[in-house]
Amino acid sequence: MDAFNPTKDDRFTFGLWTVGNTGRDPFGDAVRKPLAPPYVVKKLAECGAWGVNLHDNDLVPFGSSAATRDAIVRDFKAALSDHGMCVPMATTNLFGHPIFKDGAFSSNDPKVRAFALKKTMDAIDLGVELGAKIYVFWGGREGAEADACRDPRVAIQRMRDALDFLCGYVRDQNYDLKFALEAKPNEPRGDIYFPTTGHMLHFIETLHHKDMVGVNPEVAHENMAGLPFQHAVAQAMEAGKLFHIDLNAQKIGRYDQDLRFGSEDVKQAFLLVRLLEGTTGGPRYAGPRHFDAHAYRTEDEDGVWDFARGCMRTYKILKVRAQAFDADPSVRELIAPTKDPAIDPLLSGYTRDKATKLRQLAIDPDATAARGLRYERLDQLMMEHLLGVRG
Ligand code: DIG
Ligand code: MN
Ligand code: MN
């Protein structure tokens, strides 16, 4: 045991589909055998995870009878209890079956939209039965290739109708459940509606029950849009809307790789963990740390558990590095906010008097501009903490 071994307090989770990924890709067949959900629960518990997440059909095969569904759920609940694991998040597979080939909630076919609502209500019931408190919506098929197929405004309204309807269902059932919307710019559709977390944050404000809806940002998805992940997470946290998070890694300019957390852009991963853990002194994120990622296709089952341990271990190493960085007096000196008691009160809360005082300020732009900010030293200090030569 060392300081980087995961504990339940870390609230690390994996989806059944992540460690259960069989390595199939658009260019090759599966390289690993499917893993039975109860077995995944056992192995994740052994790795030190806190919980396991699922799409409905990760556990209950599409089209199963009610009796089969109940038997599967019974066995899964037994495994959860036997291994002290919980189900913090559930979601619906609204992208696998061909019926969803042109979307689910945004489909042009009312029968498809009806089927999507029915399937999601059933999946919400399943998630709640397993103890989930967070319900994720990732609209993998909610998009277009031939963009003339529907007015994007119609797609937006259909998504709003579906989410308002399902919020109504959760409230009608008195479920203790919040929704988390997950953005992605493309793949599998040529373009996906609501492509970034920022788009989702605006969309949430247009919903009837917006207070029960937040976001589930994913590292790879914001990166695919060419955006810095921690800025999306910071905006979600600042808005009180970071209800869940999908952690992984991604090379810029590639398809969605869902790589082991921290295995690509270590600096981005460090800044993210620093933000989530509040080592700068700001509020920390208290929700599940979910790794929506999978092992390389080169791996056998042992490699899958290496992958799972690596996700959690890297997160914990970066947490310790971030704590040391923000405790470093040289760092604190460089990032200490500049205060000016004569100016600070004038910068917010408009009054005519403040406007007059601001206009009377004698600010020398050249002298002000001449001040160096020492960000080179700051970033070098961060690199040295990251590289383990300072700490
Ligand atoms: C893909 O990033 C999506 C699906 O795996 C799932 O719907 C969601 C839950 O984390 N992430
Ligand atoms: Mn992804
Ligand atoms: Mn995801």
Tab-separated table of C-alpha atoms and ligand atoms in Angstrom, residues 138 182 184 187 218 220-221 224 246 248 250 256-258 292-293, ligand 2:
chain	number	residue	atom	x	y	z
A	138	TRP	CA	-25.083	11.853	-23.913
A	182	GLU	CA	-22.764	15.466	-21.699
A	184	LYS	CA	-19.475	16.108	-27.663
A	187	GLU	CA	-18.662	11.155	-33.616
A	218	GLU	CA	-15.658	14.895	-20.646
A	220	ALA	CA	-11.758	14.045	-24.636
A	221	HIS	CA	-14.893	15.790	-25.892
A	224	MET	CA	-11.969	17.370	-29.670
A	246	ASP	CA	-15.973	12.015	-17.329
A	248	ASN	CA	-9.915	10.360	-19.623
A	250	GLN	CA	-7.056	12.587	-25.640
A	256	ASP	CA	-12.562	10.196	-29.425
A	257	GLN	CA	-9.788	8.114	-27.880
A	258	ASP	CA	-11.039	7.755	-24.287
A	292	ASP	CA	-15.053	7.182	-19.039
A	293	ALA	CA	-12.107	5.512	-20.752
B	2	MN	MN	-15.503	9.929	-25.058
